[in-house]
mmCIF file of C-alpha atoms and ligand atoms in Angstrom:
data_model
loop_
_atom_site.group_PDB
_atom_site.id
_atom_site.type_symbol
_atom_site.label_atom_id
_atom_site.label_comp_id
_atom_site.label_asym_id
_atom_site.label_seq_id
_atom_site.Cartn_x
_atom_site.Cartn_y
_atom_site.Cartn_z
ATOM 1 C CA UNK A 1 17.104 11.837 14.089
ATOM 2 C CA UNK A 2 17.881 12.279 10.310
ATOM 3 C CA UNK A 3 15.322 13.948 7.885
ATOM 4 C CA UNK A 4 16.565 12.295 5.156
ATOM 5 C CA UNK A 5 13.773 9.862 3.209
ATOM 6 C CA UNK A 6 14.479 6.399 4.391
ATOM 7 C CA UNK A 7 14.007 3.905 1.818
ATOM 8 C CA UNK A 8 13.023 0.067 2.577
ATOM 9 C CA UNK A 9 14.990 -1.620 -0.099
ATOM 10 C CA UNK A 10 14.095 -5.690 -0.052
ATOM 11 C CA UNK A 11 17.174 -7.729 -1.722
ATOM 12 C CA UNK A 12 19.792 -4.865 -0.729
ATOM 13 C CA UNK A 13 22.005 -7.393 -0.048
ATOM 14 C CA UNK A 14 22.413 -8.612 -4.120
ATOM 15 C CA UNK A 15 23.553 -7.480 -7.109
ATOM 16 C CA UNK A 16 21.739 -4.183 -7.906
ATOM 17 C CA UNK A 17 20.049 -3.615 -4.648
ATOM 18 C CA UNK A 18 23.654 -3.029 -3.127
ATOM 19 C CA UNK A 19 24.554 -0.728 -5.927
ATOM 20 C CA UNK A 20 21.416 0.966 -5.744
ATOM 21 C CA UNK A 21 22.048 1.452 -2.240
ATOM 22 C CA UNK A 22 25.418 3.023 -2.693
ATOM 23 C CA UNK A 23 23.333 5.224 -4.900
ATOM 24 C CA UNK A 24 20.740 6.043 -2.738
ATOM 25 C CA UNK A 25 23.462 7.441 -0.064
ATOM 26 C CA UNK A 26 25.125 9.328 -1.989
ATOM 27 C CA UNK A 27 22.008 11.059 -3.322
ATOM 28 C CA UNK A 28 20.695 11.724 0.291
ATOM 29 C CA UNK A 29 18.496 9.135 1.369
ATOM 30 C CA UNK A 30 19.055 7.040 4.691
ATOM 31 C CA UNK A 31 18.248 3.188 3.948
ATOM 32 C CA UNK A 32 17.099 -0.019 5.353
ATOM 33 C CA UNK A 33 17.655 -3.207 3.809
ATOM 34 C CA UNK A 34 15.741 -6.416 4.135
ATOM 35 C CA UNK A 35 17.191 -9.788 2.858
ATOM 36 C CA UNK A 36 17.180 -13.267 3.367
ATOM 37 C CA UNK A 37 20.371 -13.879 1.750
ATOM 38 C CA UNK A 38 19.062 -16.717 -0.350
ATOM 39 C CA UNK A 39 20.923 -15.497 -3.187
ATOM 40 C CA UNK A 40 23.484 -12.947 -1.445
ATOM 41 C CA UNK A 41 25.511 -12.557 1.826
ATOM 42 C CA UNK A 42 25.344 -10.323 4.729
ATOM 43 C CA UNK A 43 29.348 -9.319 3.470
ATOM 44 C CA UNK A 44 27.776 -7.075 0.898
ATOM 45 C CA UNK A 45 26.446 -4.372 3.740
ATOM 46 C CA UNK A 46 30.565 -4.058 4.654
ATOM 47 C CA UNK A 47 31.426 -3.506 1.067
ATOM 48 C CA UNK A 48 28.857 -0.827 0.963
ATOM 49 C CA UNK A 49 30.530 0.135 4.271
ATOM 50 C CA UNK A 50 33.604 0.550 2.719
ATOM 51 C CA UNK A 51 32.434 2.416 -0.277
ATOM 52 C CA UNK A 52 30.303 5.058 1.688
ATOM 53 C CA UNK A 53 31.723 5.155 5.532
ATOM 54 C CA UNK A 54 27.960 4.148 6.385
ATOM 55 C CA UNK A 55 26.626 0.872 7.937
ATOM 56 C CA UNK A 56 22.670 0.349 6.794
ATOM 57 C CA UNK A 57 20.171 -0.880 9.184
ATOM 58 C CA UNK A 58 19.947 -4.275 7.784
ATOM 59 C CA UNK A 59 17.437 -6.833 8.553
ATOM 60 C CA UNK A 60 17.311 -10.438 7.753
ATOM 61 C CA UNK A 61 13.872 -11.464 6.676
ATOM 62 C CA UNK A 62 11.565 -13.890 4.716
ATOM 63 C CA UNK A 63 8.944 -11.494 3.172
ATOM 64 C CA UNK A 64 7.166 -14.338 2.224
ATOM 65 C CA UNK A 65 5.663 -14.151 5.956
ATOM 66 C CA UNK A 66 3.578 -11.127 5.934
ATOM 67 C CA UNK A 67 4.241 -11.021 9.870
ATOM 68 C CA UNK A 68 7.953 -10.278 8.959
ATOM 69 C CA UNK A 69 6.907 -8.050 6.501
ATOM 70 C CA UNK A 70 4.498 -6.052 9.046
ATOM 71 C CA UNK A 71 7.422 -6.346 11.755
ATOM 72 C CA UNK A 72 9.733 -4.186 9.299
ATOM 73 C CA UNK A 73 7.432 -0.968 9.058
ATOM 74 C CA UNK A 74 6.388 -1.346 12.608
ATOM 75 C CA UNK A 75 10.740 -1.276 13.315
ATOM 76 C CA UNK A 76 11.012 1.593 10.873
ATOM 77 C CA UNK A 77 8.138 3.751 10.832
ATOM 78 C CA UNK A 78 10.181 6.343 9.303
ATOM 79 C CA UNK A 79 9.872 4.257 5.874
ATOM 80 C CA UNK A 80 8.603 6.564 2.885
ATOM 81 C CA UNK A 81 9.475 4.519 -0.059
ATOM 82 C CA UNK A 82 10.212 1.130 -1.152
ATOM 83 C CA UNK A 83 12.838 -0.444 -3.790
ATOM 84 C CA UNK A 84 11.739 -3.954 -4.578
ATOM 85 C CA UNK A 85 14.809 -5.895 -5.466
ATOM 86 C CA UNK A 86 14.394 -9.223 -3.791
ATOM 87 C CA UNK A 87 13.273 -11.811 -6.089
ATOM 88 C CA UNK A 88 14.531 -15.540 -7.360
ATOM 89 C CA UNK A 89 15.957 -14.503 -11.145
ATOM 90 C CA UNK A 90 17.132 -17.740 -12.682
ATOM 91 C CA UNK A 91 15.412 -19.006 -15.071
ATOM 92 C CA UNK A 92 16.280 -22.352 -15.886
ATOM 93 C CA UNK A 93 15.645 -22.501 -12.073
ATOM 94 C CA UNK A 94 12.125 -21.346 -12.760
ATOM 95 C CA UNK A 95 11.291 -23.367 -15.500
ATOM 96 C CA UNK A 96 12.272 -26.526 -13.083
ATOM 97 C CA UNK A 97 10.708 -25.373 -9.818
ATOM 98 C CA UNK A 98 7.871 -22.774 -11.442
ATOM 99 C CA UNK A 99 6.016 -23.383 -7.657
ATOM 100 C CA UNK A 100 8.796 -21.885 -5.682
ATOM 101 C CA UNK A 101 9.150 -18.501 -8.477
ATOM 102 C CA UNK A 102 5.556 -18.157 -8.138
ATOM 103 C CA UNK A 103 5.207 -18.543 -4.511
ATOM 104 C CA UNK A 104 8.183 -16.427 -3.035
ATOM 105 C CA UNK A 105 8.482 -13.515 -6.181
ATOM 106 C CA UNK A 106 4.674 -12.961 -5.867
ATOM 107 C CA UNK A 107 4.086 -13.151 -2.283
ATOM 108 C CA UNK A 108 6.661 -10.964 -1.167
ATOM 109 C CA UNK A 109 5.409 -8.460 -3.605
ATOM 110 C CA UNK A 110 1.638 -9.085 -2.347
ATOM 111 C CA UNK A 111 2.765 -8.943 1.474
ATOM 112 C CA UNK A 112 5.051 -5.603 0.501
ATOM 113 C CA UNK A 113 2.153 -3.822 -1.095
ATOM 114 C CA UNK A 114 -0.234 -4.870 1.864
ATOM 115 C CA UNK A 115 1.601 -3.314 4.412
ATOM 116 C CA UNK A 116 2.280 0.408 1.938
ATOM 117 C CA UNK A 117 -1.231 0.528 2.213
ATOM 118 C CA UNK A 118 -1.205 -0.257 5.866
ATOM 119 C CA UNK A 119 1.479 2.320 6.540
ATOM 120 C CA UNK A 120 0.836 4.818 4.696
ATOM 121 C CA UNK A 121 3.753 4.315 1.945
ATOM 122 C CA UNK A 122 3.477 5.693 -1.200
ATOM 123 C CA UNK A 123 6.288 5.038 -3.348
ATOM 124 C CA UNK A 124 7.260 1.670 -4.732
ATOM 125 C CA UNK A 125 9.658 0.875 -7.281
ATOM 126 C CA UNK A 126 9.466 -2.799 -8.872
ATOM 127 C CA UNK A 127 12.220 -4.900 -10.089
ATOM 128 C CA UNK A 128 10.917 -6.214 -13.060
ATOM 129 C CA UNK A 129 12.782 -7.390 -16.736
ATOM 130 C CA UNK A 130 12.863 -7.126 -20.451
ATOM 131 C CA UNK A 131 12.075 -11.376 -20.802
ATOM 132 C CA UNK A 132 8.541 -9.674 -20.211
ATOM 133 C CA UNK A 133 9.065 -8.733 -23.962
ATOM 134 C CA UNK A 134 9.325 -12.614 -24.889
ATOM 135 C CA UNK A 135 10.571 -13.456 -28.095
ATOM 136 C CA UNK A 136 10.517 -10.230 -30.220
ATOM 137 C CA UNK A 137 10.733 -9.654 -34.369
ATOM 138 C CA UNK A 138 10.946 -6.201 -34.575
ATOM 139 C CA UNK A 139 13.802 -4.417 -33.052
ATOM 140 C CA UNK A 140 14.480 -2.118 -30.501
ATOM 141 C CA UNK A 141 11.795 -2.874 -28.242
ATOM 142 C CA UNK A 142 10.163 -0.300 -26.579
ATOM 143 C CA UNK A 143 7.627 -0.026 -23.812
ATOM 144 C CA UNK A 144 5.137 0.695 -26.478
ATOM 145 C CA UNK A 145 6.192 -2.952 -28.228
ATOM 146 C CA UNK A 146 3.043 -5.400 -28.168
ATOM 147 C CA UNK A 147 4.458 -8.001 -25.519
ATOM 148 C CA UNK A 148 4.909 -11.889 -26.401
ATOM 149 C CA UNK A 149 3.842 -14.947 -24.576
ATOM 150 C CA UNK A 150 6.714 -15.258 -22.050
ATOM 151 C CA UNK A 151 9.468 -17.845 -22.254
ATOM 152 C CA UNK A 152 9.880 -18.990 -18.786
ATOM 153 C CA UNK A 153 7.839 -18.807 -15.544
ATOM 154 C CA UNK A 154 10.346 -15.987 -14.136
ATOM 155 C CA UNK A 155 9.408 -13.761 -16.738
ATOM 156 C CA UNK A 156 6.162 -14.428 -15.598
ATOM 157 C CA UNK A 157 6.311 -13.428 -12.522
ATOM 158 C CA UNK A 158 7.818 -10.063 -13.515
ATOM 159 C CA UNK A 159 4.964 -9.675 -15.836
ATOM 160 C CA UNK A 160 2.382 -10.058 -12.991
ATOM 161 C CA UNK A 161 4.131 -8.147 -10.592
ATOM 162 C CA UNK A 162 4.261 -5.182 -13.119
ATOM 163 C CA UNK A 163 0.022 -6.090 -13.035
ATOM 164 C CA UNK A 164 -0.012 -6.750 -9.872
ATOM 165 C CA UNK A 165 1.727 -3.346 -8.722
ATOM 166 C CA UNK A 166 -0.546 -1.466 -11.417
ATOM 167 C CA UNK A 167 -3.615 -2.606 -9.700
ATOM 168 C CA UNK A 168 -2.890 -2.020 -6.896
ATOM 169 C CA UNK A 169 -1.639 1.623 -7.568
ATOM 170 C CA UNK A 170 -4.773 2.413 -9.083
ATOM 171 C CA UNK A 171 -6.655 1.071 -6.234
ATOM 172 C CA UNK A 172 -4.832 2.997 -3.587
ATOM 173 C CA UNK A 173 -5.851 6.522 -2.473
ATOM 174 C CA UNK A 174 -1.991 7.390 -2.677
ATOM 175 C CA UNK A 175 -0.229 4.948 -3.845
ATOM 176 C CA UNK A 176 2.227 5.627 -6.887
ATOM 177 C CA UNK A 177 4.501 3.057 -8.246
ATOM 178 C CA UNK A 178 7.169 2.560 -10.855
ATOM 179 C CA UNK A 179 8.459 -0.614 -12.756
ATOM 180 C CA UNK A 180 11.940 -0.721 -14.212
ATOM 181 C CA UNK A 181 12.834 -3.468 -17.164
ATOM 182 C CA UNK A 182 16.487 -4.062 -16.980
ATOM 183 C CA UNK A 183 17.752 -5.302 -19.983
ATOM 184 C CA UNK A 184 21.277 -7.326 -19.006
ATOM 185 C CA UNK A 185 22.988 -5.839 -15.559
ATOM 186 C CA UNK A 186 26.506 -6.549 -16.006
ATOM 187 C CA UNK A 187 29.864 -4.762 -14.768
ATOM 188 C CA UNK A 188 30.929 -3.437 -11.022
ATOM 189 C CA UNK A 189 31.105 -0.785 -8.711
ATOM 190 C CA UNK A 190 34.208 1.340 -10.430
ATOM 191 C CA UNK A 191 36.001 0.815 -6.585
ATOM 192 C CA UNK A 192 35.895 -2.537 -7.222
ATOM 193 C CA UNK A 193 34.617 -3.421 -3.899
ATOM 194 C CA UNK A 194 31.260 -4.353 -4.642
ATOM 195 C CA UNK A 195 29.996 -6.778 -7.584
ATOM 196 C CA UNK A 196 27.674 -9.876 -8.826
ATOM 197 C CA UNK A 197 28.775 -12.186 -6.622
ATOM 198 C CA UNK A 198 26.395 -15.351 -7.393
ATOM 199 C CA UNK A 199 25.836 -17.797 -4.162
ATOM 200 C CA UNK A 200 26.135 -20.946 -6.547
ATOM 201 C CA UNK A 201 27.392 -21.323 -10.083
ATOM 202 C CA UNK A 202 26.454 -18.137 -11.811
ATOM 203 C CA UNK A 203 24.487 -18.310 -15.813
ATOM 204 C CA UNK A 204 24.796 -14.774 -16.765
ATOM 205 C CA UNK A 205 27.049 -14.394 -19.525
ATOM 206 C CA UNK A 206 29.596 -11.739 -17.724
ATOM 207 C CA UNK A 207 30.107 -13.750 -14.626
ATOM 208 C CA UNK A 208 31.072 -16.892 -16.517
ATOM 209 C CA UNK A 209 33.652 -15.219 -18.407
ATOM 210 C CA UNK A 210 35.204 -13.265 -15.707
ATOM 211 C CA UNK A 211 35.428 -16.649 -13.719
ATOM 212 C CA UNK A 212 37.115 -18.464 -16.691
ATOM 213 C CA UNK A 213 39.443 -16.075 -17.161
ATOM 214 C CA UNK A 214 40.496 -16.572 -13.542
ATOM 215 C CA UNK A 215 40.346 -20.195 -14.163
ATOM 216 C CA UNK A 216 37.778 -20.710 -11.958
ATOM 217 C CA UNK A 217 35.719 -22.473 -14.353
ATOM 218 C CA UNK A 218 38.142 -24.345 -17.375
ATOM 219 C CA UNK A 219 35.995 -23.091 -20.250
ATOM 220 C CA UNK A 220 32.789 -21.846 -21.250
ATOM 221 C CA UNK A 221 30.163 -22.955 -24.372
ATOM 222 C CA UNK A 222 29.009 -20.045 -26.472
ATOM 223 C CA UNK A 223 25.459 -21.198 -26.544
ATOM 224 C CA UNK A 224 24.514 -21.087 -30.331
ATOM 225 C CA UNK A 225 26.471 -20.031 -33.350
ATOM 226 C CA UNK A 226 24.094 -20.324 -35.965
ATOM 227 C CA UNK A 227 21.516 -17.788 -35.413
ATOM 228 C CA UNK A 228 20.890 -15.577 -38.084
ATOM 229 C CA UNK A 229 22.994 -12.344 -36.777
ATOM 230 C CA UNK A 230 26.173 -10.959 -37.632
ATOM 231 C CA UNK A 231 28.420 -13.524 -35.951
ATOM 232 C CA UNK A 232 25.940 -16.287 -35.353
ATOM 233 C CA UNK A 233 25.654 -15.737 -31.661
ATOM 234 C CA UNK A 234 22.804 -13.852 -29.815
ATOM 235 C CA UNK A 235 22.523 -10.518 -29.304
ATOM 236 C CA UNK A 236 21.867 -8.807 -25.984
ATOM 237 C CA UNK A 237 21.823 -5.405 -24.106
ATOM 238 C CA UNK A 238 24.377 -4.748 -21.892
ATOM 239 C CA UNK A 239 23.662 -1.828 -19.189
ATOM 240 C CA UNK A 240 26.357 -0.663 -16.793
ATOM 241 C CA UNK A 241 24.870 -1.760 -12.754
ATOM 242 C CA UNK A 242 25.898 1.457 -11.629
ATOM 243 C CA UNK A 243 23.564 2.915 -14.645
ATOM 244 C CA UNK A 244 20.958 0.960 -13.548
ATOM 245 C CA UNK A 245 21.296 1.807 -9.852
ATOM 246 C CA UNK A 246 21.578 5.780 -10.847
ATOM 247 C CA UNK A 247 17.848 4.765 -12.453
ATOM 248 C CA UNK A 248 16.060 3.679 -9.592
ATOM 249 C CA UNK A 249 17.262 6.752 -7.516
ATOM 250 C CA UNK A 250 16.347 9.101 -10.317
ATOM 251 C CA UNK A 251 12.853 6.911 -10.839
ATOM 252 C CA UNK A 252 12.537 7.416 -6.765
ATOM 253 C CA UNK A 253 13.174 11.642 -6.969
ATOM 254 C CA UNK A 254 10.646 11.889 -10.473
ATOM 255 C CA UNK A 255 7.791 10.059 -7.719
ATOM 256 C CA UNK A 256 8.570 12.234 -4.711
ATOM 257 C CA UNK A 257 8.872 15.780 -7.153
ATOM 258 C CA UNK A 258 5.371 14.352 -8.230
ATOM 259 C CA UNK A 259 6.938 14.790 -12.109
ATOM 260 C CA UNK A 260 5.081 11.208 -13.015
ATOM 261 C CA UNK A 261 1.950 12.643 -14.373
ATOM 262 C CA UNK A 262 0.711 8.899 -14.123
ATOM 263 C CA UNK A 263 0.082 6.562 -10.881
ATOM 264 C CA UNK A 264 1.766 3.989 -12.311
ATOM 265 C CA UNK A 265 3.886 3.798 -15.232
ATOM 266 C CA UNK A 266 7.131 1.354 -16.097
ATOM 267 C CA UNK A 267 10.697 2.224 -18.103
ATOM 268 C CA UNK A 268 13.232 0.085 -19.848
ATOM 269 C CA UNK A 269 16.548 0.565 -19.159
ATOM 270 C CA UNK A 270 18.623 -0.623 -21.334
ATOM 271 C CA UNK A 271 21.604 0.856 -23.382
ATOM 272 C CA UNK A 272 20.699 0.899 -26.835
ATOM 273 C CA UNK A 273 23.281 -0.993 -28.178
ATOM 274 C CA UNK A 274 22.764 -4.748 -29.730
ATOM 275 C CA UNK A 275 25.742 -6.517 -28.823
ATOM 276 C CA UNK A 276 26.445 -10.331 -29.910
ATOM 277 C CA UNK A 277 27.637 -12.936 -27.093
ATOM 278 C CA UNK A 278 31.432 -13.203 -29.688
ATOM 279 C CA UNK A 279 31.769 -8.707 -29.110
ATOM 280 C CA UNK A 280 31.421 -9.179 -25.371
ATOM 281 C CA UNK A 281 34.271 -11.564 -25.513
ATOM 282 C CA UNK A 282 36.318 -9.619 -27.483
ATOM 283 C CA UNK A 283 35.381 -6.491 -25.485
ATOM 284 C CA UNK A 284 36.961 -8.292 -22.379
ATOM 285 C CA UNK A 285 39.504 -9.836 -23.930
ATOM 286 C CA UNK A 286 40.745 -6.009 -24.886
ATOM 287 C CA UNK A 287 39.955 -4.842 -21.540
ATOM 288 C CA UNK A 288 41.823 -7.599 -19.786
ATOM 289 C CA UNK A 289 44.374 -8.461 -22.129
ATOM 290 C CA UNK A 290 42.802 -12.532 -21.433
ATOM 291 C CA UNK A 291 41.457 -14.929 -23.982
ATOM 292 C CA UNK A 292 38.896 -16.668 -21.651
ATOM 293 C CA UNK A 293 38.712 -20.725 -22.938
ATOM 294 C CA UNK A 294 35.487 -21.404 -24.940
ATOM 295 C CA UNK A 295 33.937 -23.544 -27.258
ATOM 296 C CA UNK A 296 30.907 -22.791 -29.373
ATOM 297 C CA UNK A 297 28.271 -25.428 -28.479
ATOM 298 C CA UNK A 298 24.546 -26.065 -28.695
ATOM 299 C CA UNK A 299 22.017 -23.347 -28.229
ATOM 300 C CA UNK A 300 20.925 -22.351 -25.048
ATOM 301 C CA UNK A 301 16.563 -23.288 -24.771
ATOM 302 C CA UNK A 302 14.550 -20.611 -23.732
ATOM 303 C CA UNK A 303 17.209 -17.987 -25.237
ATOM 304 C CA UNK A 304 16.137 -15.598 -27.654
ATOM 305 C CA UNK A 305 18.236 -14.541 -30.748
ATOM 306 C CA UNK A 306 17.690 -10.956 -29.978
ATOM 307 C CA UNK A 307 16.740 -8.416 -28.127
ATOM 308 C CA UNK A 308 17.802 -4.847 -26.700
ATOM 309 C CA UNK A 309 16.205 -1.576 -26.000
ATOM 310 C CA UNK A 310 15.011 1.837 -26.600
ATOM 311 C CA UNK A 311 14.994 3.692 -23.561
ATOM 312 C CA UNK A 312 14.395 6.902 -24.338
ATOM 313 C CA UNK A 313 11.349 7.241 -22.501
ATOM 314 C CA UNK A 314 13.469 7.026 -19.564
ATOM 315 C CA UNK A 315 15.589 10.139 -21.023
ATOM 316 C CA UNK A 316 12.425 12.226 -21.688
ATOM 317 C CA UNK A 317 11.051 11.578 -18.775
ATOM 318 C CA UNK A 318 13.390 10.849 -15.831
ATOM 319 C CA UNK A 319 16.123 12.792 -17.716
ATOM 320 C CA UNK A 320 18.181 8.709 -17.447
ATOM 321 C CA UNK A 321 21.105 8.376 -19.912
ATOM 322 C CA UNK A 322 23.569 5.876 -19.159
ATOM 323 C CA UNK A 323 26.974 6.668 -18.958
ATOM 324 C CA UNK A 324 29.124 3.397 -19.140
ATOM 325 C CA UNK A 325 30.465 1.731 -21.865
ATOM 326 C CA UNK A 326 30.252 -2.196 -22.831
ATOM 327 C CA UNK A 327 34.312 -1.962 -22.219
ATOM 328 C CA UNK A 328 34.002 -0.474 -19.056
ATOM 329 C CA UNK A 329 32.005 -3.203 -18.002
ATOM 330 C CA UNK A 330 34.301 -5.594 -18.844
ATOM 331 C CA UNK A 331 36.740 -3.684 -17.262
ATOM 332 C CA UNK A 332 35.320 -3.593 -14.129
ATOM 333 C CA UNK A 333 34.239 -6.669 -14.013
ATOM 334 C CA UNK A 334 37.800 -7.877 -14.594
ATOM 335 C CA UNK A 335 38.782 -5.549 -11.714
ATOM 336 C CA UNK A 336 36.074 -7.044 -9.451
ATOM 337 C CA UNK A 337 36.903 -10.585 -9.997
ATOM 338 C CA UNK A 338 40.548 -9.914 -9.152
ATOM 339 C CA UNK A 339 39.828 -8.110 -6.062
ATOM 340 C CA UNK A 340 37.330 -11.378 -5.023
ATOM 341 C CA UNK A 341 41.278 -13.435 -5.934
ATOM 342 C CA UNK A 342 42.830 -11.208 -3.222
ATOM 343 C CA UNK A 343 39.954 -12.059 -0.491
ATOM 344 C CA UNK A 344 40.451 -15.447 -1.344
ATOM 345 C CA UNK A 345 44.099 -15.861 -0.579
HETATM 346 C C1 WQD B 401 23.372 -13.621 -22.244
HETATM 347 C C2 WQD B 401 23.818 -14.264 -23.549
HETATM 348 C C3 WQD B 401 23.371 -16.617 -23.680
HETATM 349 C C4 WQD B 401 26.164 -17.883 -20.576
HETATM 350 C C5 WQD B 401 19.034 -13.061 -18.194
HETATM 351 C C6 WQD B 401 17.614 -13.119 -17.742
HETATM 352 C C7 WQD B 401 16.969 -11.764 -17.908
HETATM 353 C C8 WQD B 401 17.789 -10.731 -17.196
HETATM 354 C C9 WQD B 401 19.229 -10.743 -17.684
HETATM 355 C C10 WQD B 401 17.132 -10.088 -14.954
HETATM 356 C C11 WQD B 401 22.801 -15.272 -24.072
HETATM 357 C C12 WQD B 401 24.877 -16.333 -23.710
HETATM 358 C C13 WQD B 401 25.436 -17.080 -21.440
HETATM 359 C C14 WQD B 401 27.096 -18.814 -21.101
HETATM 360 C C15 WQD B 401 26.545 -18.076 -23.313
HETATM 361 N N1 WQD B 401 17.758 -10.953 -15.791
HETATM 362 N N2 WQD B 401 25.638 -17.190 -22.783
HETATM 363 N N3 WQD B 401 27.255 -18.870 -22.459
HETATM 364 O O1 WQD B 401 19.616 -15.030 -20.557
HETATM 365 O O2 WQD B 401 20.064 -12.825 -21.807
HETATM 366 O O3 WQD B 401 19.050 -12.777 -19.575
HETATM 367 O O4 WQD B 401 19.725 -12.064 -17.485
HETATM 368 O O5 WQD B 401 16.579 -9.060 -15.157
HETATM 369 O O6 WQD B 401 15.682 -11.823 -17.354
HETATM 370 O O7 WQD B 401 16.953 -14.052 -18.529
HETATM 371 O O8 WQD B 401 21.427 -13.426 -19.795
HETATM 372 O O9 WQD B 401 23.816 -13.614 -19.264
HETATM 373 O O10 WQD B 401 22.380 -15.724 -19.178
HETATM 374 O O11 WQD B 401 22.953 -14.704 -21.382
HETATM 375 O O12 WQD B 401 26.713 -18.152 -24.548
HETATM 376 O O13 WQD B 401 27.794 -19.593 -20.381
HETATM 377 O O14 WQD B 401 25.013 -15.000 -23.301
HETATM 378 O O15 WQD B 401 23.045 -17.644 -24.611
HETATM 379 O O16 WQD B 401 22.800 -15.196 -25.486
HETATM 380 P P1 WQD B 401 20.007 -13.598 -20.538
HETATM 381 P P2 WQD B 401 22.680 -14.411 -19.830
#
């Protein structure tokens, strides 16, 4: 029997649940992961195979059933702390279906909380966003920044669950939870054995270009070149995956070393940097030595003209700096997308 903390993280089969994972091994925690692989694939747990020599306990579950849920900690009772990845995060998708967002990203996270309380578990970590900023004027945004009605019912739903989580942390006898605002994820594992890997058509800006450039998709529309920025296109903040998976173990240690002085409190993580949708394309064109085919086009609804962070409450705090540059993102998310080439033939 190990003595090392095992850690329920829901969604460990996506994006940054299966980086944060690789993370979480190699900074000695055991893991389970609970998915349902509506957005993801079972594959990922042998890519984090490959990466670490160890196979997670891996379970696949709807946690919108509070009986799976329940089943979970009952399986594991070893459990001390949760990472709550697993989520629907499109949000067109949520502005068409808003039912579906609301139903599935809030009940898991009501069903999830239920059973900490039930079993005794007393760290949670939330997935949540920086759309819970809305549409912001002054620049950076920190978590001190008077929030603005939300754009899209996804952003909601990270907006409640950072409530929701709050109350319920301040309810509970132990209870002590975290919420992380990721600003854009975008890059891969530096092995380039794990990456976003989108089940259907992805909308993220990184993705799209990686998969033109491969010729997967013939060409791209910058959405919007007539805002009023530098280059006319919108500006975002791109954060390394691997930075933001090195933030949810450090968020997990700062809970367990009890150096929170608060029961609940919630960090952006971002880099810093304002970058405009025309800089990441340069950035991988010099990283991959590709033009990727595009056309400016129309704007983009629900997209803001701006936005990106200051995060150094998460360097004062959880002692969080990230490390990886806007060209090494492109860079290995170049490398990624040819290694998915080589599964392919
Ligand atoms: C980035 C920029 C687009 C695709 C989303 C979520 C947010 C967070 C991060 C989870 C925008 C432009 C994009 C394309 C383009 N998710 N673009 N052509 O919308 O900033 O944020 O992901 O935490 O909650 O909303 O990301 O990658 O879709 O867009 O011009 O084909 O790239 O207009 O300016 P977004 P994105």
């Amino acid at each position: 029997m190990s003595n090392r903390p095992l850690i329920l993280v829901t969604g460990g089969a996506g994006y940054i649940g299966s980086h944060t994972i690789i993370e979480l091994l190699a900074s000695g925690f055991d893991v389970v992961s609970a998915d349902n692989y509506a957005n993801s694939s079972a594959r990922t747990y042998e890519r984090i195979q490959q990466i670490t020599g160890i196979t997670v306990d891996h379970e696949e579950v709807d946690l919108n059933q509070y009986e799976n849920c329940k089943r979970i900690f009952e399986k594991y009772p070893r459990i001390s702390g949760i990472i709550h990845f697993a989520a629907f995060k499109s949000v067109p998708e949520s502005v068409a279906n808003p039912y579906s967002y609301y139903s599935n990203n809030l009940g898991s996270l009501l069903h999830l909380l239920k059973c900490a309380e039930t079993f005794a578990v007393n760290q949670f970590i939330f997935s949540s966003s920086c759309s819970v900023y809305g549409n912001i004027q002054s620049l950076p945004v920190s978590e001190q920044t008077p929030l603005n009605a939300v754009e899209s019912p996804y952003a909601a739903t990270k907006l409640m669950g950072e409530t929701i989580l709050r109350d319920c942390v301040l309810a509970s006898e132990k209870l002590r939870g975290i919420a992380l605002r990721y600003f854009n994820p975008a890059g891969a594992h530096p092995t380039a054995l794990n990456g976003e890997l989108p089940i259907n058509a992805p909308n993220n800006l990184v993705p799209v270009i990686t998969r033109t450039a491969m010729g997967l998709i013939p060409s791209f529309t910058v959405f919007g070149s007539d805002y009023d920025t530098r280059d006319g296109t919108c500006i975002r903040d791109y954060i390394h995956v691997c930075d933001i998976a090195r933030a949810h173990v450090m968020a997990l240690q700062a809970l367990q070393e009890n150096k929170i002085t608060t029961r609940f409190d919630l960090f952006n993580l971002g880099s810093g940097n304002g970058v405009t949708v025309l800089e990441a394309i340069q950035s991988f064109e010099k990283m991959s030595g590709i033009k990727p085919n595009y056309k400016l086009g129309e704007r983009r609804a629900g997209d803001v003209m701006a936005i990106f962070s200051d995060s150094s409450k998460a360097a004062t705090i959880l002692n969080w700096q990230p490390r990886h540059s806007l060209d090494e993102m492109m860079d290995s998310a170049w490398k990624w997308e040819l290694q998915l080439a080589k599964e392919r033939v």
